[in-house]
PDB file of C-alpha atoms in Angstrom:
ATOM      1  CA  MET R   1       0.000   0.000   0.000  1.00 48.00           C
ATOM      2  CA  ALA R   2       1.369   3.408  -0.961  1.00 54.00           C
ATOM      3  CA  SER R   3       2.284   5.788   1.826  1.00 53.00           C
ATOM      4  CA  LYS R   4      -0.278   8.540   2.403  1.00 79.00           C
ATOM      5  CA  SER R   5       2.297  11.127   3.510  1.00 90.00           C
ATOM      6  CA  ASN R   6       5.876  11.860   2.558  1.00 93.00           C
ATOM      7  CA  VAL R   7       8.784  13.398   4.425  1.00 95.00           C
ATOM      8  CA  TYR R   8      11.408  15.406   2.524  1.00 97.00           C
ATOM      9  CA  ALA R   9      14.902  16.533   3.470  1.00 96.00           C
ATOM     10  CA  GLY R  10      17.074  18.988   1.566  1.00 96.00           C
ATOM     11  CA  VAL R  11      20.814  18.628   2.147  1.00 94.00           C
ATOM     12  CA  ALA R  12      23.259  21.411   1.335  1.00 91.00           C
ATOM     13  CA  GLY R  13      26.581  19.932   2.389  1.00 80.00           C
ATOM     14  CA  TYR R  14      29.040  21.435   4.835  1.00 69.00           C
ATOM     15  CA  VAL R  15      29.300  25.179   5.321  1.00 61.00           C
ATOM     16  CA  GLY R  16      32.865  26.420   5.164  1.00 59.00           C
ATOM     17  CA  ARG R  17      34.435  22.965   5.395  1.00 64.00           C
ATOM     18  CA  ALA R  18      35.907  22.078   2.027  1.00 66.00           C
ATOM     19  CA  ASP R  19      37.625  19.072   3.627  1.00 69.00           C
ATOM     20  CA  GLN R  20      34.259  17.468   4.402  1.00 67.00           C
ATOM     21  CA  GLN R  21      32.352  16.154   1.416  1.00 72.00           C
ATOM     22  CA  GLY R  22      28.903  14.706   1.924  1.00 76.00           C
ATOM     23  CA  THR R  23      25.959  13.573  -0.132  1.00 87.00           C
ATOM     24  CA  VAL R  24      23.709  16.478  -1.134  1.00 92.00           C
ATOM     25  CA  GLY R  25      20.280  16.970  -2.719  1.00 95.00           C
ATOM     26  CA  VAL R  26      16.743  15.891  -1.849  1.00 97.00           C
ATOM     27  CA  PHE R  27      15.826  12.763   0.107  1.00 96.00           C
ATOM     28  CA  THR R  28      12.266  11.417   0.150  1.00 96.00           C
ATOM     29  CA  ARG R  29      10.548   8.792   2.271  1.00 94.00           C
ATOM     30  CA  GLY R  30       7.048   7.680   3.060  1.00 92.00           C
ATOM     31  CA  ALA R  31       6.089   8.865   6.532  1.00 89.00           C
ATOM     32  CA  GLU R  32       5.276   5.306   7.628  1.00 88.00           C
ATOM     33  CA  THR R  33       8.348   3.669   6.099  1.00 84.00           C
ATOM     34  CA  GLY R  34      11.891   3.802   7.340  1.00 81.00           C
ATOM     35  CA  ARG R  35      13.681   4.075   4.038  1.00 91.00           C
ATOM     36  CA  TRP R  36      15.034   7.268   2.464  1.00 94.00           C
ATOM     37  CA  GLU R  37      15.293   7.522  -1.322  1.00 93.00           C
ATOM     38  CA  HIS R  38      17.840   9.899  -2.841  1.00 95.00           C
ATOM     39  CA  SER R  39      15.585  11.540  -5.426  1.00 96.00           C
ATOM     40  CA  LEU R  40      17.691  14.582  -6.449  1.00 96.00           C
ATOM     41  CA  ALA R  41      21.359  13.720  -6.285  1.00 92.00           C
ATOM     42  CA  ASP R  42      23.399  16.301  -8.156  1.00 87.00           C
ATOM     43  CA  GLN R  43      22.486  19.664  -6.567  1.00 93.00           C
ATOM     44  CA  GLU R  44      23.039  21.173  -3.139  1.00 94.00           C
ATOM     45  CA  THR R  45      19.528  21.835  -1.811  1.00 97.00           C
ATOM     46  CA  TYR R  46      18.648  24.591   0.675  1.00 96.00           C
ATOM     47  CA  THR R  47      14.866  24.253   0.936  1.00 97.00           C
ATOM     48  CA  VAL R  48      12.073  21.828   0.014  1.00 98.00           C
ATOM     49  CA  ASN R  49       8.488  23.062  -0.306  1.00 98.00           C
ATOM     50  CA  ILE R  50       5.367  20.942  -0.818  1.00 97.00           C
ATOM     51  CA  HIS R  51       2.590  22.669  -2.736  1.00 97.00           C
ATOM     52  CA  PRO R  52      -0.194  23.282  -0.175  1.00 95.00           C
ATOM     53  CA  THR R  53      -3.088  22.061  -2.330  1.00 95.00           C
ATOM     54  CA  ASP R  54      -1.346  19.535  -4.607  1.00 95.00           C
ATOM     55  CA  PRO R  55       1.025  17.195  -2.730  1.00 94.00           C
ATOM     56  CA  ASN R  56       2.230  15.750  -6.039  1.00 96.00           C
ATOM     57  CA  VAL R  57       4.085  19.029  -6.665  1.00 97.00           C
ATOM     58  CA  VAL R  58       7.283  19.527  -4.660  1.00 98.00           C
ATOM     59  CA  PHE R  59       9.781  22.361  -5.153  1.00 98.00           C
ATOM     60  CA  ALA R  60      13.493  22.132  -4.389  1.00 98.00           C
ATOM     61  CA  GLY R  61      15.594  25.267  -4.009  1.00 98.00           C
ATOM     62  CA  THR R  62      19.075  24.328  -5.177  1.00 97.00           C
ATOM     63  CA  ALA R  63      22.478  25.782  -6.040  1.00 95.00           C
ATOM     64  CA  ASP R  64      21.215  26.095  -9.619  1.00 96.00           C
ATOM     65  CA  GLY R  65      17.720  27.526  -9.402  1.00 97.00           C
ATOM     66  CA  VAL R  66      14.408  25.728  -8.929  1.00 98.00           C
ATOM     67  CA  TYR R  67      13.873  22.009  -9.443  1.00 98.00           C
ATOM     68  CA  ARG R  68      10.368  20.565  -9.367  1.00 98.00           C
ATOM     69  CA  SER R  69       8.748  17.194  -8.879  1.00 98.00           C
ATOM     70  CA  THR R  70       5.235  16.391 -10.095  1.00 97.00           C
ATOM     71  CA  ASP R  71       5.226  12.806  -8.742  1.00 96.00           C
ATOM     72  CA  ARG R  72       5.503  13.377  -4.970  1.00 95.00           C
ATOM     73  CA  GLY R  73       9.278  13.608  -4.974  1.00 95.00           C
ATOM     74  CA  LYS R  74      10.114  10.430  -6.881  1.00 95.00           C
ATOM     75  CA  THR R  75      11.864  12.449  -9.611  1.00 96.00           C
ATOM     76  CA  PHE R  76      12.932  16.101  -9.972  1.00 97.00           C
ATOM     77  CA  GLN R  77      13.589  18.167 -13.100  1.00 97.00           C
ATOM     78  CA  ARG R  78      15.083  21.632 -13.433  1.00 97.00           C
ATOM     79  CA  THR R  79      12.325  24.120 -14.231  1.00 97.00           C
ATOM     80  CA  ASN R  80      12.398  26.794 -16.919  1.00 97.00           C
ATOM     81  CA  PHE R  81      14.430  29.065 -14.620  1.00 97.00           C
ATOM     82  CA  PRO R  82      16.042  32.101 -16.281  1.00 96.00           C
ATOM     83  CA  ASP R  83      19.447  32.229 -14.548  1.00 96.00           C
ATOM     84  CA  LYS R  84      22.254  29.725 -13.994  1.00 95.00           C
ATOM     85  CA  GLY R  85      24.044  29.282 -10.679  1.00 91.00           C
ATOM     86  CA  ILE R  86      21.515  31.179  -8.516  1.00 96.00           C
ATOM     87  CA  GLN R  87      20.950  29.586  -5.121  1.00 97.00           C
ATOM     88  CA  ILE R  88      17.279  29.381  -4.067  1.00 98.00           C
ATOM     89  CA  TRP R  89      16.719  29.444  -0.299  1.00 98.00           C
ATOM     90  CA  SER R  90      12.963  29.984   0.111  1.00 98.00           C
ATOM     91  CA  PHE R  91       9.542  29.577  -1.489  1.00 98.00           C
ATOM     92  CA  LEU R  92       6.141  31.147  -0.920  1.00 98.00           C
ATOM     93  CA  VAL R  93       2.941  29.880  -2.549  1.00 97.00           C
ATOM     94  CA  ASP R  94       0.372  32.670  -2.832  1.00 97.00           C
ATOM     95  CA  ALA R  95      -2.564  32.058  -0.488  1.00 94.00           C
ATOM     96  CA  ASN R  96      -5.194  33.102  -3.055  1.00 94.00           C
ATOM     97  CA  ASP R  97      -3.707  32.061  -6.393  1.00 96.00           C
ATOM     98  CA  ARG R  98      -2.075  28.657  -5.932  1.00 96.00           C
ATOM     99  CA  LYS R  99      -0.385  28.869  -9.350  1.00 97.00           C
ATOM    100  CA  LEU R 100       1.566  31.918  -8.174  1.00 98.00           C
ATOM    101  CA  ILE R 101       4.880  30.993  -6.508  1.00 98.00           C
ATOM    102  CA  TYR R 102       7.707  33.195  -5.231  1.00 98.00           C
ATOM    103  CA  ALA R 103      11.307  32.022  -4.883  1.00 98.00           C
ATOM    104  CA  GLY R 104      13.946  33.878  -2.849  1.00 98.00           C
ATOM    105  CA  GLY R 105      17.541  33.757  -4.014  1.00 97.00           C
ATOM    106  CA  SER R 106      21.179  34.303  -3.119  1.00 95.00           C
ATOM    107  CA  PRO R 107      22.573  36.853  -3.867  1.00 94.00           C
ATOM    108  CA  ILE R 108      19.390  38.636  -2.683  1.00 95.00           C
ATOM    109  CA  SER R 109      16.931  38.303  -5.556  1.00 97.00           C
ATOM    110  CA  MET R 110      13.310  37.362  -6.136  1.00 98.00           C
ATOM    111  CA  TYR R 111      11.698  35.195  -8.807  1.00 98.00           C
ATOM    112  CA  ARG R 112       8.035  34.583  -9.569  1.00 98.00           C
ATOM    113  CA  SER R 113       6.136  31.829 -11.374  1.00 98.00           C
ATOM    114  CA  GLU R 114       2.520  32.084 -12.505  1.00 97.00           C
ATOM    115  CA  ASP R 115       2.157  28.481 -13.711  1.00 97.00           C
ATOM    116  CA  THR R 116       2.818  26.438 -10.544  1.00 97.00           C
ATOM    117  CA  GLY R 117       6.574  26.631 -10.960  1.00 97.00           C
ATOM    118  CA  GLU R 118       7.016  25.491 -14.542  1.00 96.00           C
ATOM    119  CA  THR R 119       8.445  28.819 -15.767  1.00 97.00           C
ATOM    120  CA  TRP R 120       9.976  31.664 -13.771  1.00 98.00           C
ATOM    121  CA  ARG R 121      10.590  35.381 -14.202  1.00 97.00           C
ATOM    122  CA  LYS R 122      13.226  37.366 -12.352  1.00 98.00           C
ATOM    123  CA  LEU R 123      11.632  40.319 -10.542  1.00 97.00           C
ATOM    124  CA  PRO R 124      13.366  43.728 -10.325  1.00 96.00           C
ATOM    125  CA  ASP R 125      16.418  43.877  -8.029  1.00 95.00           C
ATOM    126  CA  PRO R 126      15.212  44.579  -4.462  1.00 95.00           C
ATOM    127  CA  GLY R 127      18.132  47.039  -4.133  1.00 93.00           C
ATOM    128  CA  MET R 128      19.065  46.191  -0.545  1.00 92.00           C
ATOM    129  CA  PRO R 129      22.337  47.768   0.653  1.00 88.00           C
ATOM    130  CA  ASP R 130      25.091  45.457   1.894  1.00 86.00           C
ATOM    131  CA  ARG R 131      25.307  46.190   5.594  1.00 87.00           C
ATOM    132  CA  ALA R 132      27.404  43.290   6.845  1.00 85.00           C
ATOM    133  CA  VAL R 133      30.066  41.842   4.568  1.00 84.00           C
ATOM    134  CA  MET R 134      29.852  38.081   5.052  1.00 88.00           C
ATOM    135  CA  PRO R 135      31.908  35.194   3.623  1.00 82.00           C
ATOM    136  CA  PHE R 136      28.799  34.188   1.656  1.00 88.00           C
ATOM    137  CA  ALA R 137      26.324  36.106  -0.502  1.00 89.00           C
ATOM    138  CA  CYS R 138      23.281  37.271   1.456  1.00 94.00           C
ATOM    139  CA  ARG R 139      20.095  35.296   0.889  1.00 95.00           C
ATOM    140  CA  VAL R 140      16.313  35.444   1.160  1.00 97.00           C
ATOM    141  CA  MET R 141      15.796  32.936   3.970  1.00 97.00           C
ATOM    142  CA  ARG R 142      12.020  33.054   4.399  1.00 98.00           C
ATOM    143  CA  MET R 143       8.922  34.946   3.261  1.00 98.00           C
ATOM    144  CA  ALA R 144       5.569  35.707   4.914  1.00 98.00           C
ATOM    145  CA  GLN R 145       2.432  37.023   3.186  1.00 97.00           C
ATOM    146  CA  HIS R 146      -0.145  39.337   4.745  1.00 97.00           C
ATOM    147  CA  PRO R 147      -3.378  37.285   5.075  1.00 94.00           C
ATOM    148  CA  ALA R 148      -5.662  40.092   3.833  1.00 94.00           C
ATOM    149  CA  LYS R 149      -3.272  41.869   1.430  1.00 95.00           C
ATOM    150  CA  PRO R 150      -1.682  39.221  -0.814  1.00 94.00           C
ATOM    151  CA  GLY R 151       0.593  41.748  -2.534  1.00 96.00           C
ATOM    152  CA  THR R 152       2.264  42.501   0.814  1.00 98.00           C
ATOM    153  CA  ILE R 153       5.119  40.108   1.565  1.00 98.00           C
ATOM    154  CA  PHE R 154       7.906  40.387   4.147  1.00 98.00           C
ATOM    155  CA  ALA R 155      11.247  38.626   3.661  1.00 98.00           C
ATOM    156  CA  ALA R 156      13.901  37.742   6.243  1.00 98.00           C
ATOM    157  CA  LEU R 157      17.436  38.156   4.924  1.00 97.00           C
ATOM    158  CA  GLU R 158      20.622  36.417   6.088  1.00 95.00           C
ATOM    159  CA  VAL R 159      22.520  38.649   6.858  1.00 93.00           C
ATOM    160  CA  ASN R 160      20.684  41.844   5.917  1.00 94.00           C
ATOM    161  CA  GLY R 161      17.566  42.358   8.044  1.00 96.00           C
ATOM    162  CA  VAL R 162      14.049  42.487   6.608  1.00 98.00           C
ATOM    163  CA  MET R 163      12.512  43.820   3.395  1.00 98.00           C
ATOM    164  CA  ARG R 164       8.874  44.302   2.342  1.00 98.00           C
ATOM    165  CA  THR R 165       6.902  44.522  -0.881  1.00 98.00           C
ATOM    166  CA  THR R 166       3.335  45.777  -1.260  1.00 97.00           C
ATOM    167  CA  ASP R 167       3.058  45.063  -5.006  1.00 96.00           C
ATOM    168  CA  GLY R 168       3.795  41.362  -5.272  1.00 96.00           C
ATOM    169  CA  GLY R 169       7.556  41.700  -5.508  1.00 96.00           C
ATOM    170  CA  GLU R 170       7.835  44.364  -8.219  1.00 97.00           C
ATOM    171  CA  SER R 171       9.482  46.744  -5.710  1.00 97.00           C
ATOM    172  CA  TRP R 172      10.838  46.390  -2.167  1.00 97.00           C
ATOM    173  CA  SER R 173      11.403  48.671   0.809  1.00 96.00           C
ATOM    174  CA  ASP R 174      13.934  48.235   3.582  1.00 97.00           C
ATOM    175  CA  CYS R 175      12.568  47.460   7.068  1.00 97.00           C
ATOM    176  CA  SER R 176      15.918  47.198   8.843  1.00 97.00           C
ATOM    177  CA  SER R 177      16.749  50.658  10.202  1.00 96.00           C
ATOM    178  CA  ASP R 178      15.088  50.000  13.563  1.00 97.00           C
ATOM    179  CA  LEU R 179      16.797  46.599  13.845  1.00 97.00           C
ATOM    180  CA  ILE R 180      20.086  48.491  13.504  1.00 96.00           C
ATOM    181  CA  ARG R 181      18.953  50.981  16.167  1.00 97.00           C
ATOM    182  CA  LEU R 182      18.259  48.082  18.537  1.00 97.00           C
ATOM    183  CA  ALA R 183      21.689  46.636  17.748  1.00 96.00           C
ATOM    184  CA  GLN R 184      23.274  49.613  19.508  1.00 96.00           C
ATOM    185  CA  GLN R 185      22.127  48.136  22.844  1.00 96.00           C
ATOM    186  CA  PRO R 186      25.031  46.192  24.400  1.00 96.00           C
ATOM    187  CA  HIS R 187      23.077  42.933  24.857  1.00 95.00           C
ATOM    188  CA  LEU R 188      21.963  42.962  21.191  1.00 94.00           C
ATOM    189  CA  LYS R 189      25.435  43.458  19.687  1.00 95.00           C
ATOM    190  CA  SER R 190      26.961  40.442  17.945  1.00 92.00           C
ATOM    191  CA  LYS R 191      29.806  40.054  15.476  1.00 90.00           C
ATOM    192  CA  ILE R 192      31.030  36.641  14.307  1.00 89.00           C
ATOM    193  CA  VAL R 193      32.410  36.953  10.772  1.00 85.00           C
ATOM    194  CA  SER R 194      31.624  40.464   9.498  1.00 86.00           C
ATOM    195  CA  ASP R 195      32.989  43.939  10.275  1.00 87.00           C
ATOM    196  CA  THR R 196      29.958  45.193  12.248  1.00 91.00           C
ATOM    197  CA  TYR R 197      28.316  44.499  15.615  1.00 90.00           C
ATOM    198  CA  ASN R 198      24.950  45.034  13.859  1.00 92.00           C
ATOM    199  CA  GLU R 199      25.475  41.576  12.373  1.00 92.00           C
ATOM    200  CA  GLY R 200      23.397  39.688  14.958  1.00 94.00           C
ATOM    201  CA  MET R 201      20.285  41.840  14.576  1.00 96.00           C
ATOM    202  CA  LEU R 202      20.521  41.633  10.761  1.00 96.00           C
ATOM    203  CA  ASP R 203      20.971  37.838  10.803  1.00 95.00           C
ATOM    204  CA  GLY R 204      17.433  36.946   9.689  1.00 96.00           C
ATOM    205  CA  HIS R 205      16.475  33.277   9.644  1.00 97.00           C
ATOM    206  CA  ALA R 206      12.666  33.192   9.499  1.00 98.00           C
ATOM    207  CA  ILE R 207       9.595  35.424   9.446  1.00 98.00           C
ATOM    208  CA  ALA R 208       5.918  34.765  10.159  1.00 98.00           C
ATOM    209  CA  ILE R 209       2.513  36.449  10.124  1.00 97.00           C
ATOM    210  CA  SER R 210      -0.484  34.974  11.941  1.00 93.00           C
ATOM    211  CA  PRO R 211      -4.013  35.313  10.519  1.00 92.00           C
ATOM    212  CA  ALA R 212      -5.084  35.845  14.156  1.00 93.00           C
ATOM    213  CA  ASP R 213      -3.090  39.110  14.184  1.00 93.00           C
ATOM    214  CA  PRO R 214      -2.372  39.918  10.519  1.00 94.00           C
ATOM    215  CA  ASP R 215      -0.649  43.265  11.058  1.00 94.00           C
ATOM    216  CA  LYS R 216       1.954  41.781  13.420  1.00 96.00           C
ATOM    217  CA  VAL R 217       5.095  40.393  11.819  1.00 97.00           C
ATOM    218  CA  ILE R 218       7.589  38.306  13.824  1.00 98.00           C
ATOM    219  CA  VAL R 219      11.172  37.829  12.693  1.00 98.00           C
ATOM    220  CA  ALA R 220      13.630  35.288  14.094  1.00 98.00           C
ATOM    221  CA  VAL R 221      17.182  36.643  14.160  1.00 97.00           C
ATOM    222  CA  ARG R 222      20.359  35.650  15.966  1.00 96.00           C
ATOM    223  CA  MET R 223      19.497  37.889  18.925  1.00 96.00           C
ATOM    224  CA  GLY R 224      15.988  36.475  19.461  1.00 96.00           C
ATOM    225  CA  LEU R 225      12.446  37.075  18.250  1.00 97.00           C
ATOM    226  CA  PHE R 226      11.303  40.601  17.350  1.00 98.00           C
ATOM    227  CA  GLU R 227       7.889  41.899  16.269  1.00 97.00           C
ATOM    228  CA  THR R 228       6.543  44.870  14.371  1.00 97.00           C
ATOM    229  CA  GLY R 229       2.996  46.206  14.222  1.00 96.00           C
ATOM    230  CA  ASP R 230       3.664  49.069  11.816  1.00 96.00           C
ATOM    231  CA  GLY R 231       4.990  47.361   8.705  1.00 96.00           C
ATOM    232  CA  GLY R 232       8.614  47.249   9.827  1.00 97.00           C
ATOM    233  CA  LYS R 233       9.125  50.892  10.806  1.00 97.00           C
ATOM    234  CA  THR R 234       9.729  49.907  14.433  1.00 98.00           C
ATOM    235  CA  TRP R 235      10.585  46.563  16.036  1.00 98.00           C
ATOM    236  CA  GLN R 236      10.111  45.363  19.621  1.00 98.00           C
ATOM    237  CA  ASP R 237      12.017  42.613  21.428  1.00 97.00           C
ATOM    238  CA  MET R 238       9.626  39.780  22.343  1.00 97.00           C
ATOM    239  CA  GLU R 239      12.122  38.872  25.107  1.00 95.00           C
ATOM    240  CA  VAL R 240      11.967  35.150  24.479  1.00 95.00           C
ATOM    241  CA  GLY R 241      14.800  34.833  26.991  1.00 93.00           C
ATOM    242  CA  ARG R 242      12.133  35.102  29.721  1.00 94.00           C
ATOM    243  CA  PHE R 243      11.058  31.591  28.770  1.00 94.00           C
ATOM    244  CA  SER R 244      14.108  29.982  27.186  1.00 93.00           C
ATOM    245  CA  PRO R 245      17.765  29.721  28.227  1.00 92.00           C
ATOM    246  CA  THR R 246      18.649  29.785  24.508  1.00 92.00           C
ATOM    247  CA  THR R 247      17.552  32.723  22.368  1.00 94.00           C
ATOM    248  CA  TYR R 248      19.229  32.306  18.966  1.00 95.00           C
ATOM    249  CA  GLY R 249      16.188  32.515  16.669  1.00 96.00           C
ATOM    250  CA  ARG R 250      16.342  29.725  14.100  1.00 95.00           C
ATOM    251  CA  ASP R 251      12.710  29.486  13.001  1.00 96.00           C
ATOM    252  CA  ILE R 252       9.228  30.839  13.728  1.00 97.00           C
ATOM    253  CA  LYS R 253       6.069  29.171  12.404  1.00 97.00           C
ATOM    254  CA  VAL R 254       2.334  29.709  12.789  1.00 97.00           C
ATOM    255  CA  SER R 255       0.158  26.634  13.287  1.00 96.00           C
ATOM    256  CA  PRO R 256      -1.963  26.131  10.142  1.00 91.00           C
ATOM    257  CA  GLN R 257      -4.836  24.973  12.360  1.00 94.00           C
ATOM    258  CA  ASP R 258      -4.747  27.771  14.948  1.00 96.00           C
ATOM    259  CA  GLY R 259      -3.410  31.261  14.246  1.00 94.00           C
ATOM    260  CA  SER R 260      -2.823  31.936  17.954  1.00 96.00           C
ATOM    261  CA  THR R 261      -0.354  29.042  18.217  1.00 97.00           C
ATOM    262  CA  LEU R 262       3.261  29.747  17.288  1.00 97.00           C
ATOM    263  CA  TYR R 263       6.310  27.487  17.268  1.00 98.00           C
ATOM    264  CA  ALA R 264       9.851  28.821  17.679  1.00 97.00           C
ATOM    265  CA  ALA R 265      13.096  26.928  17.141  1.00 96.00           C
ATOM    266  CA  LEU R 266      15.783  28.367  19.426  1.00 96.00           C
ATOM    267  CA  SER R 267      19.444  27.428  19.680  1.00 94.00           C
ATOM    268  CA  VAL R 268      22.634  28.607  21.350  1.00 89.00           C
ATOM    269  CA  ALA R 269      24.788  29.668  18.430  1.00 82.00           C
ATOM    270  CA  ALA R 270      25.396  29.328  14.712  1.00 78.00           C
ATOM    271  CA  SER R 271      26.881  25.885  15.350  1.00 79.00           C
ATOM    272  CA  SER R 272      25.888  24.009  18.476  1.00 81.00           C
ATOM    273  CA  LYS R 273      24.363  20.809  19.771  1.00 84.00           C
ATOM    274  CA  ASP R 274      21.842  22.567  22.034  1.00 87.00           C
ATOM    275  CA  GLY R 275      18.409  23.863  21.157  1.00 91.00           C
ATOM    276  CA  ALA R 276      14.699  23.429  21.685  1.00 93.00           C
ATOM    277  CA  ILE R 277      11.238  23.984  20.256  1.00 96.00           C
ATOM    278  CA  TYR R 278       9.027  26.430  22.158  1.00 97.00           C
ATOM    279  CA  ARG R 279       5.288  26.805  21.714  1.00 97.00           C
ATOM    280  CA  SER R 280       3.072  29.814  22.387  1.00 97.00           C
ATOM    281  CA  THR R 281      -0.726  29.543  22.402  1.00 97.00           C
ATOM    282  CA  ASP R 282      -1.277  33.306  22.820  1.00 95.00           C
ATOM    283  CA  LYS R 283       0.383  34.732  19.671  1.00 93.00           C
ATOM    284  CA  GLY R 284       3.793  35.002  21.345  1.00 93.00           C
ATOM    285  CA  SER R 285       2.951  36.662  24.676  1.00 92.00           C
ATOM    286  CA  THR R 286       4.131  33.606  26.627  1.00 94.00           C
TER     287      THR R 286
END
């Protein structure tokens, strides 16, 4: 009997360790079986996204654009993607038009498909300034769409803060100036590999919007979880350290069943063996 659900893993290899070579790509397995199949073997893969209304369609963000499966991850083919050698780190499927897909790239760039990922168009350059010179090109790590205004999308950037579009990605505005203001506080300064102590507050890993509070945006950065209620003009520290001994914001997700329930992945540092999942049932208050 065929498995009803699949699990996917995207593997990108070792960061900054040329001496360590591993197997990369996309691995697929039935949720009830114990066996992983190596279904995309020749491309580093940074993200895997299952289409929300058609589980046969699976997107892989790779070191060479977008690959797509139409058979639940058994096989992947490179899509009609306009550029070679662009890393894709994130996907967003439009909540209203399920054929409309956004892909976030590295260096910071945005692509859009209007045919469920078969063909892609590069959108205008977001024009974000380089604020922290890193040993890698900055990337669009995650996107979140306003539940009532589908043209409004926020994107978390590693390492460059947050940007926002209100016209479906045709133009972008910078939402990072207040993150930099917060980075002047001693406990929010962090510098690992760049030339600025703003690095930690600009180190965006994930971003989320809850339909229970659609004008509040939460970003997970190295220094914790921060929220805005005014479209990114100002940001407030959610002070997740009140509840967790580790505050390095790795991920923030809204439950698809209950908009008041949030999940946060918190760790100690960029590379560590400690971390935990925290859950809030009151939109992040506790």
